[in-house]
Short mmCIF file of C-alpha atoms and ligand atoms in Angstrom, two decimals:
data_model
loop_
_atom_site.label_atom_id
_atom_site.label_comp_id
_atom_site.label_asym_id
_atom_site.label_seq_id
_atom_site.Cartn_x
_atom_site.Cartn_y
_atom_site.Cartn_z
CA MET W 1 148.46 114.15 103.50
CA ASP W 2 146.05 113.82 106.20
CA ASN W 3 144.90 111.41 108.44
CA ILE W 4 143.03 109.16 107.06
CA GLU W 5 145.77 109.70 103.84
CA LEU W 6 147.62 108.65 106.08
CA LYS W 7 146.24 105.25 107.52
CA ARG W 8 145.70 104.14 103.44
CA PHE W 9 149.10 104.74 102.10
CA TRP W 10 150.43 102.66 105.35
CA GLU W 11 147.71 100.29 104.43
CA LYS W 12 149.65 99.43 100.95
CA VAL W 13 152.64 100.00 102.40
CA LYS W 14 151.51 97.32 105.07
CA GLU W 15 150.30 94.79 102.06
CA GLU W 16 153.37 95.04 99.73
CA LEU W 17 155.38 94.34 103.52
CA ILE W 18 154.12 91.28 104.06
CA GLY W 19 154.09 90.44 100.24
CA SER W 20 157.87 90.58 100.88
CA LEU W 21 159.13 89.80 104.45
CA PRO W 22 159.30 85.93 105.57
CA GLU W 23 156.24 84.65 107.79
CA SER W 24 157.73 84.38 110.37
CA VAL W 25 157.69 88.66 111.11
CA HIS W 26 154.27 88.93 109.82
CA PRO W 27 153.07 89.27 113.68
CA TRP W 28 155.84 92.55 114.17
CA VAL W 29 154.92 93.55 111.50
CA TYR W 30 151.53 93.65 112.31
CA SER W 31 152.85 95.46 115.82
CA LEU W 32 152.87 98.61 112.99
CA GLU W 33 150.57 102.17 113.86
CA VAL W 34 151.58 104.23 111.81
CA SER W 35 151.78 107.61 113.28
CA GLY W 36 153.31 110.23 110.95
CA TYR W 37 154.66 111.04 107.20
CA ASP W 38 157.31 113.66 107.59
CA ASN W 39 160.48 114.36 104.61
CA GLY W 40 160.27 110.87 103.36
CA VAL W 41 160.15 109.95 106.40
CA LEU W 42 156.99 107.20 107.98
CA THR W 43 157.00 107.10 111.17
CA LEU W 44 155.42 104.12 112.87
CA VAL W 45 155.10 102.37 116.71
CA THR W 46 155.37 99.38 117.98
CA GLY W 47 153.82 97.97 121.24
CA GLN W 48 156.78 95.30 121.35
CA ALA W 49 160.01 96.15 121.40
CA MET W 50 161.20 93.19 119.73
CA ALA W 51 159.39 94.03 117.27
CA LYS W 52 161.12 96.86 116.91
CA ASP W 53 164.71 96.35 116.81
CA TRP W 54 164.32 92.74 114.86
CA LEU W 55 163.00 94.38 111.53
CA LYS W 56 165.20 97.15 112.04
CA LYS W 57 168.19 94.40 112.54
CA ASN W 58 166.56 92.42 109.88
CA HIS W 59 164.88 94.24 107.25
CA SER W 60 165.35 97.38 107.22
CA SER W 61 166.54 97.73 104.03
CA GLN W 62 164.52 95.71 102.12
CA MET W 63 161.07 97.60 103.75
CA ASN W 64 162.75 101.12 102.93
CA GLU W 65 162.70 99.06 99.53
CA VAL W 66 158.83 98.55 99.19
CA LEU W 67 158.16 102.58 101.01
CA LYS W 68 160.31 103.69 98.12
CA ASN W 69 158.87 102.08 95.70
CA ILE W 70 155.02 103.19 96.59
CA SER W 71 155.63 106.50 98.20
CA GLY W 72 157.88 106.88 94.30
CA ASN W 73 160.74 109.36 96.77
CA GLU W 74 163.50 108.01 96.69
CA ASN W 75 164.62 108.97 100.10
CA SER W 76 162.06 107.84 102.23
CA ARG W 77 162.54 105.69 105.02
CA LEU W 78 161.01 103.82 107.56
CA ASN W 79 161.48 104.44 111.02
CA ILE W 80 160.14 102.12 113.52
CA ILE W 81 159.95 103.36 117.67
CA TYR W 82 158.57 102.05 120.36
CA ASP W 83 156.10 103.43 123.04
CA GLU W 84 153.91 101.44 124.53
CA ASN W 85 151.88 103.99 125.37
CA VAL W 86 151.08 105.68 121.72
CA ALA W 87 150.93 102.61 120.07
CA LYS W 88 147.63 101.44 122.42
CA GLN W 89 146.50 104.65 121.27
CA ILE W 90 146.74 104.79 117.74
CA LYS W 91 145.37 101.62 117.67
CA LYS W 92 142.55 103.72 119.79
CA GLU W 93 141.84 105.94 116.86
CA THR W 94 142.17 103.41 113.74
CA GLU W 95 140.34 100.46 115.69
CA LYS W 96 137.36 103.75 115.85
CA ILE W 97 137.13 104.81 112.11
CA HIS W 98 137.91 101.90 111.38
CA LYS W 99 133.83 101.13 113.59
CA LYS W 100 132.63 104.36 112.25
CA GLU W 101 132.99 102.38 108.44
CA ILE W 102 131.15 99.45 109.82
CA GLU W 103 128.07 101.38 110.82
CA ALA W 104 127.91 103.64 107.08
CA GLN W 105 127.35 100.05 105.97
CA GLN W 106 124.93 98.88 108.16
CA LYS W 107 123.80 101.90 107.74
CA GLU W 108 123.26 101.23 103.64
CA GLN W 109 122.03 98.38 104.99
CA ALA W 110 119.13 99.47 106.63
CA PHE W 111 118.43 101.24 103.92
CA GLU W 112 118.31 98.74 101.35
CA ASN W 113 116.32 96.21 103.93
CA LEU W 114 113.91 99.49 104.11
CA SER W 115 112.96 98.85 101.00
CA TYR W 116 112.33 94.90 101.96
CA MET W 117 110.46 95.16 105.18
CA GLN W 118 107.21 97.72 104.09
CA SER W 119 107.15 94.94 101.01
CA SER W 120 106.85 92.37 103.38
CA ALA W 121 104.36 94.35 106.22
CA ASN W 122 102.44 94.97 103.82
CA LEU W 123 102.05 98.79 103.29
CA ASN W 124 100.67 101.40 100.39
CA LEU W 125 103.64 103.17 99.88
CA LYS W 126 101.77 106.25 100.42
CA TYR W 127 99.16 106.14 102.77
CA LYS W 128 102.06 108.43 105.11
CA PHE W 129 101.69 111.11 107.04
CA GLU W 130 103.58 113.24 105.35
CA ASN W 131 100.20 112.50 103.46
CA PHE W 132 97.56 112.30 105.20
CA VAL W 133 95.76 116.41 104.95
CA VAL W 134 94.91 116.98 109.51
CA GLY W 135 91.62 118.82 109.85
CA GLU W 136 88.45 119.71 112.68
CA ASN W 137 87.60 116.18 111.25
CA ASN W 138 90.50 113.70 111.52
CA LYS W 139 92.88 115.76 113.67
CA PHE W 140 92.41 114.08 117.13
CA ALA W 141 92.51 110.84 115.97
CA HIS W 142 96.34 111.62 113.76
CA ASP W 143 97.55 112.90 116.33
CA VAL W 144 96.67 109.93 118.61
CA ALA W 145 98.39 107.18 115.55
CA LEU W 146 101.10 109.77 115.77
CA SER W 147 101.61 109.66 119.25
CA VAL W 148 101.50 105.55 118.68
CA ALA W 149 103.87 105.91 116.04
CA LYS W 150 106.26 107.97 118.68
CA ASN W 151 105.24 105.53 121.73
CA PRO W 152 103.76 102.16 120.46
CA ALA W 153 102.64 100.05 123.37
CA GLY W 154 102.37 103.33 125.27
CA LYS W 155 99.55 105.00 126.13
CA TYR W 156 97.08 103.65 123.81
CA ASN W 157 97.00 99.99 123.88
CA PRO W 158 95.31 99.75 121.84
CA LEU W 159 94.23 101.93 119.28
CA PHE W 160 90.85 101.06 117.92
CA ILE W 161 89.91 103.89 114.75
CA TYR W 162 86.30 103.43 113.43
CA GLY W 163 83.98 105.45 110.64
CA ASN W 164 82.38 105.08 107.01
CA SER W 165 84.41 103.71 104.96
CA GLY W 166 86.87 106.34 102.78
CA LEU W 167 87.81 108.87 105.89
CA GLY W 168 90.89 107.20 106.02
CA LYS W 169 91.64 104.11 108.24
CA THR W 170 93.07 102.40 106.87
CA HIS W 171 96.07 105.29 105.45
CA LEU W 172 96.45 106.40 109.10
CA MET W 173 96.64 102.74 110.47
CA GLN W 174 99.72 102.52 107.37
CA ALA W 175 101.00 105.90 108.30
CA ILE W 176 101.83 103.66 111.83
CA GLY W 177 103.44 101.22 110.36
CA HIS W 178 105.63 103.45 107.36
CA TYR W 179 106.78 106.35 110.75
CA THR W 180 108.29 103.19 112.83
CA ILE W 181 109.83 101.47 109.77
CA PHE W 182 111.76 104.45 108.42
CA ASN W 183 112.77 105.89 112.70
CA ASN W 184 112.99 102.91 114.19
CA PRO W 185 114.01 99.92 111.87
CA LYS W 186 114.46 97.72 114.39
CA LEU W 187 110.94 97.05 115.07
CA LYS W 188 108.86 94.39 113.65
CA VAL W 189 105.89 95.82 112.00
CA LYS W 190 102.73 93.52 110.58
CA TYR W 191 99.72 94.77 108.59
CA THR W 192 96.97 93.20 107.71
CA LYS W 193 93.27 92.84 106.10
CA THR W 194 91.03 90.73 108.80
CA ASP W 195 89.79 89.07 105.90
CA ASP W 196 92.90 87.23 105.06
CA TYR W 197 93.59 86.68 109.19
CA ILE W 198 90.72 84.19 108.89
CA ASN W 199 91.25 83.18 105.42
CA ASP W 200 94.54 82.51 106.22
CA PHE W 201 93.86 80.77 109.92
CA ILE W 202 90.81 78.44 107.85
CA SER W 203 93.85 77.18 105.98
CA ASN W 204 96.18 77.28 108.42
CA SER W 205 93.10 74.80 110.33
CA ARG W 206 92.21 73.12 107.51
CA ARG W 207 96.61 72.15 106.63
CA THR W 208 97.35 70.73 109.69
CA ASN W 209 93.74 69.49 111.05
CA ASN W 210 94.72 72.33 113.63
CA SER W 211 97.31 70.12 115.00
CA VAL W 212 99.60 71.91 117.45
CA GLU W 213 102.47 72.08 115.72
CA ASN W 214 101.90 73.82 112.77
CA MET W 215 99.43 75.56 114.70
CA SER W 216 102.27 77.54 116.44
CA LYS W 217 103.49 78.06 112.31
CA PHE W 218 100.10 80.69 112.36
CA ASN W 219 100.66 82.32 116.02
CA LYS W 220 104.25 83.38 115.09
CA LYS W 221 103.40 84.90 112.33
CA TYR W 222 100.80 87.33 113.82
CA THR W 223 102.72 87.59 117.30
CA ASN W 224 105.94 87.44 115.84
CA VAL W 225 106.26 91.67 116.11
CA ASP W 226 105.75 94.44 117.80
CA ILE W 227 103.46 96.16 116.41
CA ILE W 228 100.13 95.04 113.93
CA LEU W 229 97.78 97.00 112.01
CA ILE W 230 94.58 95.33 112.51
CA ASP W 231 92.19 96.41 109.44
CA ASP W 232 88.55 96.28 108.46
CA ILE W 233 87.96 93.88 111.63
CA GLN W 234 84.88 94.14 111.18
CA PHE W 235 84.66 90.92 108.95
CA ILE W 236 84.57 89.03 111.97
CA GLU W 237 81.59 89.28 112.29
CA SER W 238 80.28 86.13 113.79
CA LYS W 239 82.88 83.95 112.74
CA GLU W 240 83.20 82.09 116.19
CA LYS W 241 86.32 79.87 115.81
CA SER W 242 88.56 83.37 114.62
CA MET W 243 87.09 84.91 117.41
CA GLU W 244 88.08 82.53 119.24
CA ARG W 245 91.66 82.71 117.57
CA MET W 246 91.81 86.71 118.01
CA GLN W 247 91.47 86.71 121.34
CA HIS W 248 94.33 84.73 121.32
CA THR W 249 96.68 86.85 119.19
CA PHE W 250 95.44 89.78 121.27
CA ASP W 251 96.16 88.16 124.24
CA THR W 252 99.43 86.85 123.20
CA LEU W 253 100.85 90.32 121.76
CA TYR W 254 99.19 92.79 124.54
CA ASN W 255 101.05 90.36 127.33
CA LYS W 256 104.36 91.21 126.19
CA GLY W 257 103.96 94.06 125.81
CA LYS W 258 103.53 95.07 121.80
CA GLN W 259 101.76 98.32 120.14
CA ILE W 260 97.84 96.92 118.42
CA VAL W 261 95.83 98.86 115.99
CA ILE W 262 93.08 98.51 114.90
CA THR W 263 90.27 99.91 112.39
CA SER W 264 86.93 99.39 111.37
CA ASP W 265 83.28 100.85 110.35
CA ARG W 266 81.93 100.84 113.79
CA ILE W 267 82.34 100.65 116.90
CA PRO W 268 82.93 97.01 118.86
CA GLU W 269 79.34 96.74 120.01
CA LYS W 270 77.27 97.02 116.29
CA ILE W 271 79.78 94.54 114.80
CA PRO W 272 77.14 91.25 114.84
CA ARG W 273 77.95 88.86 118.05
CA LEU W 274 81.46 89.83 117.98
CA THR W 275 82.33 87.86 121.04
CA GLU W 276 82.13 90.20 124.84
CA ALA W 277 85.32 88.88 125.60
CA LEU W 278 86.95 90.54 122.03
CA THR W 279 84.61 93.36 122.47
CA SER W 280 86.06 94.80 126.13
CA ARG W 281 89.12 93.88 124.54
CA PHE W 282 89.08 96.14 121.48
CA LYS W 283 87.51 98.95 123.78
CA GLN W 284 90.28 98.58 126.55
CA GLY W 285 92.63 101.01 124.36
CA LEU W 286 91.67 104.53 122.83
CA MET W 287 88.65 104.61 120.97
CA VAL W 288 88.16 107.97 118.44
CA GLU W 289 86.73 107.89 115.89
CA LEU W 290 86.86 109.26 112.02
CA THR W 291 84.47 111.44 110.74
CA PRO W 292 84.11 112.94 107.25
CA PRO W 293 86.02 116.69 106.56
CA ASP W 294 84.80 119.67 105.90
CA PHE W 295 84.73 121.48 103.15
CA GLU W 296 88.90 123.72 104.18
CA THR W 297 89.52 120.10 104.29
CA ARG W 298 88.52 118.59 101.51
CA LEU W 299 90.42 121.88 99.10
CA ALA W 300 92.49 121.33 101.12
CA ILE W 301 93.08 117.86 99.68
CA VAL W 302 92.49 117.51 96.18
CA LYS W 303 94.79 121.01 95.95
CA LYS W 304 97.48 118.43 97.72
CA LEU W 305 96.48 115.73 94.72
CA ALA W 306 97.02 118.46 91.89
CA ILE W 307 99.95 120.20 93.85
CA ASP W 308 102.45 116.07 94.84
CA ASN W 309 100.48 114.85 90.68
CA ASP W 310 101.82 117.91 89.10
CA ILE W 311 99.03 118.98 87.35
CA LYS W 312 97.71 122.55 86.85
CA ALA W 313 94.17 122.87 88.03
CA GLU W 314 92.05 125.94 88.19
CA ARG W 315 90.20 126.88 91.58
CA ASP W 316 87.00 126.62 90.87
CA ALA W 317 86.97 123.47 89.15
CA LEU W 318 88.74 122.01 92.84
CA GLU W 319 85.86 124.22 94.28
CA TYR W 320 83.25 122.07 92.12
CA ILE W 321 84.58 118.87 93.91
CA SER W 322 85.21 119.63 97.53
CA LYS W 323 81.40 120.77 97.53
CA TYR W 324 79.61 117.93 95.66
CA PHE W 325 82.02 115.01 97.16
CA ASP W 326 81.28 115.56 100.52
CA LYS W 327 81.32 113.03 102.34
CA ASN W 328 84.18 110.31 101.44
CA VAL W 329 87.73 110.61 101.16
CA ARG W 330 88.09 107.83 98.41
CA GLU W 331 85.31 109.21 95.97
CA LEU W 332 86.12 113.27 96.65
CA GLU W 333 89.20 111.36 94.53
CA GLY W 334 88.04 109.41 92.79
CA ALA W 335 85.85 112.24 91.15
CA PHE W 336 89.37 113.97 90.32
CA THR W 337 91.96 110.99 89.00
CA LYS W 338 87.83 111.27 86.39
CA VAL W 339 88.53 114.77 86.10
CA CYS W 340 92.19 115.28 85.80
CA ALA W 341 92.16 111.35 83.02
CA TYR W 342 88.94 113.42 81.24
CA ALA W 343 91.44 116.51 80.77
CA GLU W 344 94.25 114.66 79.38
CA ILE W 345 92.97 112.86 77.35
CA ASN W 346 90.93 115.66 75.56
CA ASN W 347 93.91 117.99 76.06
CA LYS W 348 92.27 120.57 78.50
CA PRO W 349 91.91 122.46 81.11
CA ILE W 350 91.39 121.62 84.20
CA SER W 351 88.00 124.18 84.34
CA LEU W 352 85.18 124.70 86.73
CA ASP W 353 83.42 124.03 83.46
CA LEU W 354 84.97 120.64 82.48
CA ALA W 355 84.63 119.62 85.64
CA ARG W 356 80.45 120.44 85.75
CA LYS W 357 80.79 117.99 82.37
CA ILE W 358 81.97 115.29 83.00
CA LEU W 359 81.16 115.02 87.15
CA LYS W 360 77.11 115.55 86.79
CA CYS W 361 76.76 116.81 90.31
CA LYS W 362 72.94 116.99 91.23
CA GLU W 363 73.92 120.66 91.73
CA ASN W 364 70.23 121.42 92.33
CA GLU W 365 70.11 118.54 95.03
CA LYS W 366 69.82 121.18 97.54
CA LYS W 367 65.86 121.24 96.69
CA ILE W 368 66.20 124.76 94.97
CA THR W 369 62.51 125.76 94.64
CA PHE W 370 59.96 128.90 92.61
CA ASP W 371 59.70 129.94 95.18
CA ASN W 372 63.38 130.50 96.92
CA ILE W 373 64.08 131.71 93.39
CA ILE W 374 61.59 134.24 92.90
CA SER W 375 61.85 135.54 96.49
CA THR W 376 66.09 136.27 96.25
CA THR W 377 64.99 137.75 92.66
CA ALA W 378 62.78 140.14 94.08
CA GLN W 379 64.89 141.28 96.57
CA TYR W 380 67.91 141.62 94.38
CA PHE W 381 66.07 144.00 91.92
CA ASP W 382 64.13 145.34 95.33
CA ILE W 383 60.25 144.86 93.73
CA LEU W 384 57.85 143.38 95.89
CA ILE W 385 57.40 139.08 94.98
CA ASP W 386 53.83 139.48 94.07
CA ASP W 387 54.47 142.19 91.20
CA ILE W 388 57.30 138.86 89.53
CA LYS W 389 54.43 136.98 90.09
CA GLY W 390 51.67 139.26 88.54
CA SER W 391 51.20 140.88 85.38
CA SER W 392 52.78 144.25 85.86
CA ARG W 393 54.21 145.56 82.38
CA ASN W 394 56.83 147.66 83.64
CA GLN W 395 60.41 147.70 82.65
CA LYS W 396 62.14 147.12 85.80
CA VAL W 397 59.77 144.44 87.02
CA ALA W 398 59.15 142.65 83.18
CA SER W 399 63.00 142.34 83.18
CA ALA W 400 63.02 140.46 86.66
CA ARG W 401 60.33 137.83 86.09
CA GLN W 402 62.12 137.43 82.36
CA VAL W 403 65.41 136.76 85.24
CA ALA W 404 63.27 134.43 87.92
CA ILE W 405 61.46 133.06 84.89
CA TYR W 406 66.08 131.93 83.32
CA LEU W 407 66.78 130.83 86.74
CA CYS W 408 63.35 128.56 87.65
CA ARG W 409 64.17 126.93 84.35
CA GLU W 410 68.58 126.73 84.66
CA ILE W 411 67.92 125.40 88.35
CA THR W 412 65.72 123.31 88.13
CA ASN W 413 65.47 121.45 85.29
CA GLN W 414 62.02 121.83 85.49
CA SER W 415 59.56 122.09 82.52
CA PHE W 416 58.35 124.65 80.79
CA GLU W 417 54.67 123.38 81.65
CA MET W 418 55.24 123.73 84.98
CA ILE W 419 57.02 126.87 85.25
CA GLY W 420 54.07 128.78 84.02
CA GLU W 421 51.61 126.73 85.60
CA PHE W 422 53.54 128.55 88.78
CA PHE W 423 53.68 131.77 86.94
CA ASN W 424 50.66 132.17 85.59
CA LYS W 425 51.70 132.02 82.31
CA LYS W 426 51.86 129.66 79.01
CA HIS W 427 53.97 127.95 78.69
CA THR W 428 55.40 129.37 75.69
CA THR W 429 55.40 132.17 76.82
CA VAL W 430 57.53 131.52 79.55
CA MET W 431 59.93 130.02 76.52
CA TYR W 432 60.61 132.76 75.61
CA SER W 433 61.18 134.77 78.07
CA HIS W 434 62.72 131.89 79.26
CA GLU W 435 65.56 132.00 75.92
CA GLN W 436 65.45 136.42 75.77
CA VAL W 437 67.11 135.76 78.90
CA LYS W 438 70.12 133.28 77.77
CA ASN W 439 70.47 135.45 74.30
CA LYS W 440 71.54 139.20 76.05
CA ILE W 441 73.65 137.20 79.65
CA ASN W 442 76.06 136.75 76.79
CA SER W 443 76.22 140.83 75.61
CA GLN W 444 74.47 143.00 78.61
CA LYS W 445 76.86 143.31 81.68
CA ASP W 446 74.52 144.00 84.51
CA LEU W 447 72.27 141.26 83.56
CA SER W 448 74.67 138.96 83.97
CA ILE W 449 75.62 139.92 87.23
CA ALA W 450 72.63 139.78 88.30
CA VAL W 451 72.62 135.99 87.51
CA ARG W 452 75.60 135.57 89.13
CA GLU W 453 74.90 137.49 92.66
CA ILE W 454 70.86 135.83 92.35
CA LYS W 455 72.35 132.07 92.03
CA GLN W 456 75.78 133.87 94.54
CA ALA W 457 72.90 134.43 97.30
CA LEU W 458 70.51 130.73 96.69
CA LYS W 459 74.71 129.18 96.87
CA VAL W 460 73.98 127.27 93.58
CA LEU W 461 77.75 129.09 92.44
P1 LIG V 501 89.18 104.00 104.71
O1 LIG V 501 90.18 102.87 105.47
O2 LIG V 501 88.98 104.49 105.62
O3 LIG V 501 87.57 103.62 103.92
P2 LIG V 501 90.92 105.46 103.63
O4 LIG V 501 92.72 104.69 104.26
O5 LIG V 501 91.54 104.05 102.39
O6 LIG V 501 89.96 104.48 104.02
O7 LIG V 501 90.95 106.63 101.72
C1 LIG V 501 90.83 106.28 101.12
C2 LIG V 501 91.66 107.76 99.97
O8 LIG V 501 91.13 108.27 100.48
C3 LIG V 501 93.08 106.91 99.91
O9 LIG V 501 93.34 106.93 99.15
C4 LIG V 501 93.55 107.43 101.31
O10 LIG V 501 94.74 108.77 101.25
C5 LIG V 501 92.67 109.16 100.96
N1 LIG V 501 92.30 109.78 102.52
C6 LIG V 501 91.91 109.50 103.15
N2 LIG V 501 91.48 110.55 104.29
C7 LIG V 501 92.51 111.49 103.91
C8 LIG V 501 93.23 112.32 104.68
N3 LIG V 501 93.12 113.51 105.42
N4 LIG V 501 94.46 113.43 103.84
C9 LIG V 501 94.96 112.35 102.50
N5 LIG V 501 94.21 111.59 101.98
C10 LIG V 501 93.43 110.84 102.48
MG1 LIG V 502 90.10 100.58 105.24
#
């Protein structure tokens, strides 16, 4: 029997003893601590000499019966000894085990509380640090946010995160909230949208006529926390009463040494009629900007989305999406989701063709001109630009010309008339050239390579 089994065994015996012995001796039974069970002998230690004498003298056979019944061993018996020190030691150990059990129960409770806290703190489960892809554009903001999460109300208070819509402000801010709930569950976190704060304030003022007593309820709600996350502060613009209240909330929290995190789509000076008082408060900590992610980061974001959602997507489809949705991560995610939804419904793989078809990105927005196409084509075939635009029937020149015409139509989507004008040819001739290349491209390898390489050089692939 190991130590824990022994204690359990004794607990069982003790319970039976309490049930069968007169109440007057219960305190002595409770004074017994188990110390061993060898060869049927259950050794019990007491720090009370009287307990040993009395129980031995008056109840030993009754007690032995109980032990025999529970152990199933006819020869088992109790041996009670008196030793103040041993008794104390054993008691200490028992308490230690008991304490551990209580701690385990508390931990379990804490995990149950976590999900409750998460919903009451108003956080979206997706917005955690683990799900935030770090790139050049957001590394500083990310590192600062993490530092605030690890050390609230430390170096950066308030933390003011600003940047255009869809760049991860809310995500980063809520990540601080999640980090705290998971790693520092004793701290109270509150996330609030500025709109909700304002509406709450207005309805509270109306209901209570601004009575001191009821405003204090409102104040408590926003100041009885360790970390407040105030999202989209720009919506407070021109709302004087709300600004006054916000200043009060800010000061109360700040003076109590609580962390304040604010986001905005612009710097404080650009928020219309933001009071001087709030402007200076928002700027007194650290201000960090989120800028649009570069191509590599955008690609990493959609790749992560694909992996996390167990979606198989071809690399060039992801590259295509990342290339054209370069200003806003929300839109980047939206584009990816749209392609995935279409692929799923139609049971198709997520390919470059599909992404193109669904998203129809303005690939020509790069404003590639006829001149760009002709000079790149001439360079590729190693001939003169003038030859391409001329009327030489030399085979090399003629086929380079056809490729250039084909590409002008494909890349710019301009009319055959316009292309004809540029090449000094009838539009029917231009149409014919386009048709020729189109028909031969799949069967003639050098032609398809030429078209692909010129497109690559023009950066339209
Ligand atoms: P904002 O608050 O700046 O308008 P959000 O935080 O709402 O932007 O972000 C928009 C969407 O883009 C969210 O779904 C968010 O998870 C995602 N997102 C933004 N930046 C990143 C990033 N660096 N890594 C992963 N997802 C991101
Ligand atoms: Mg936001």
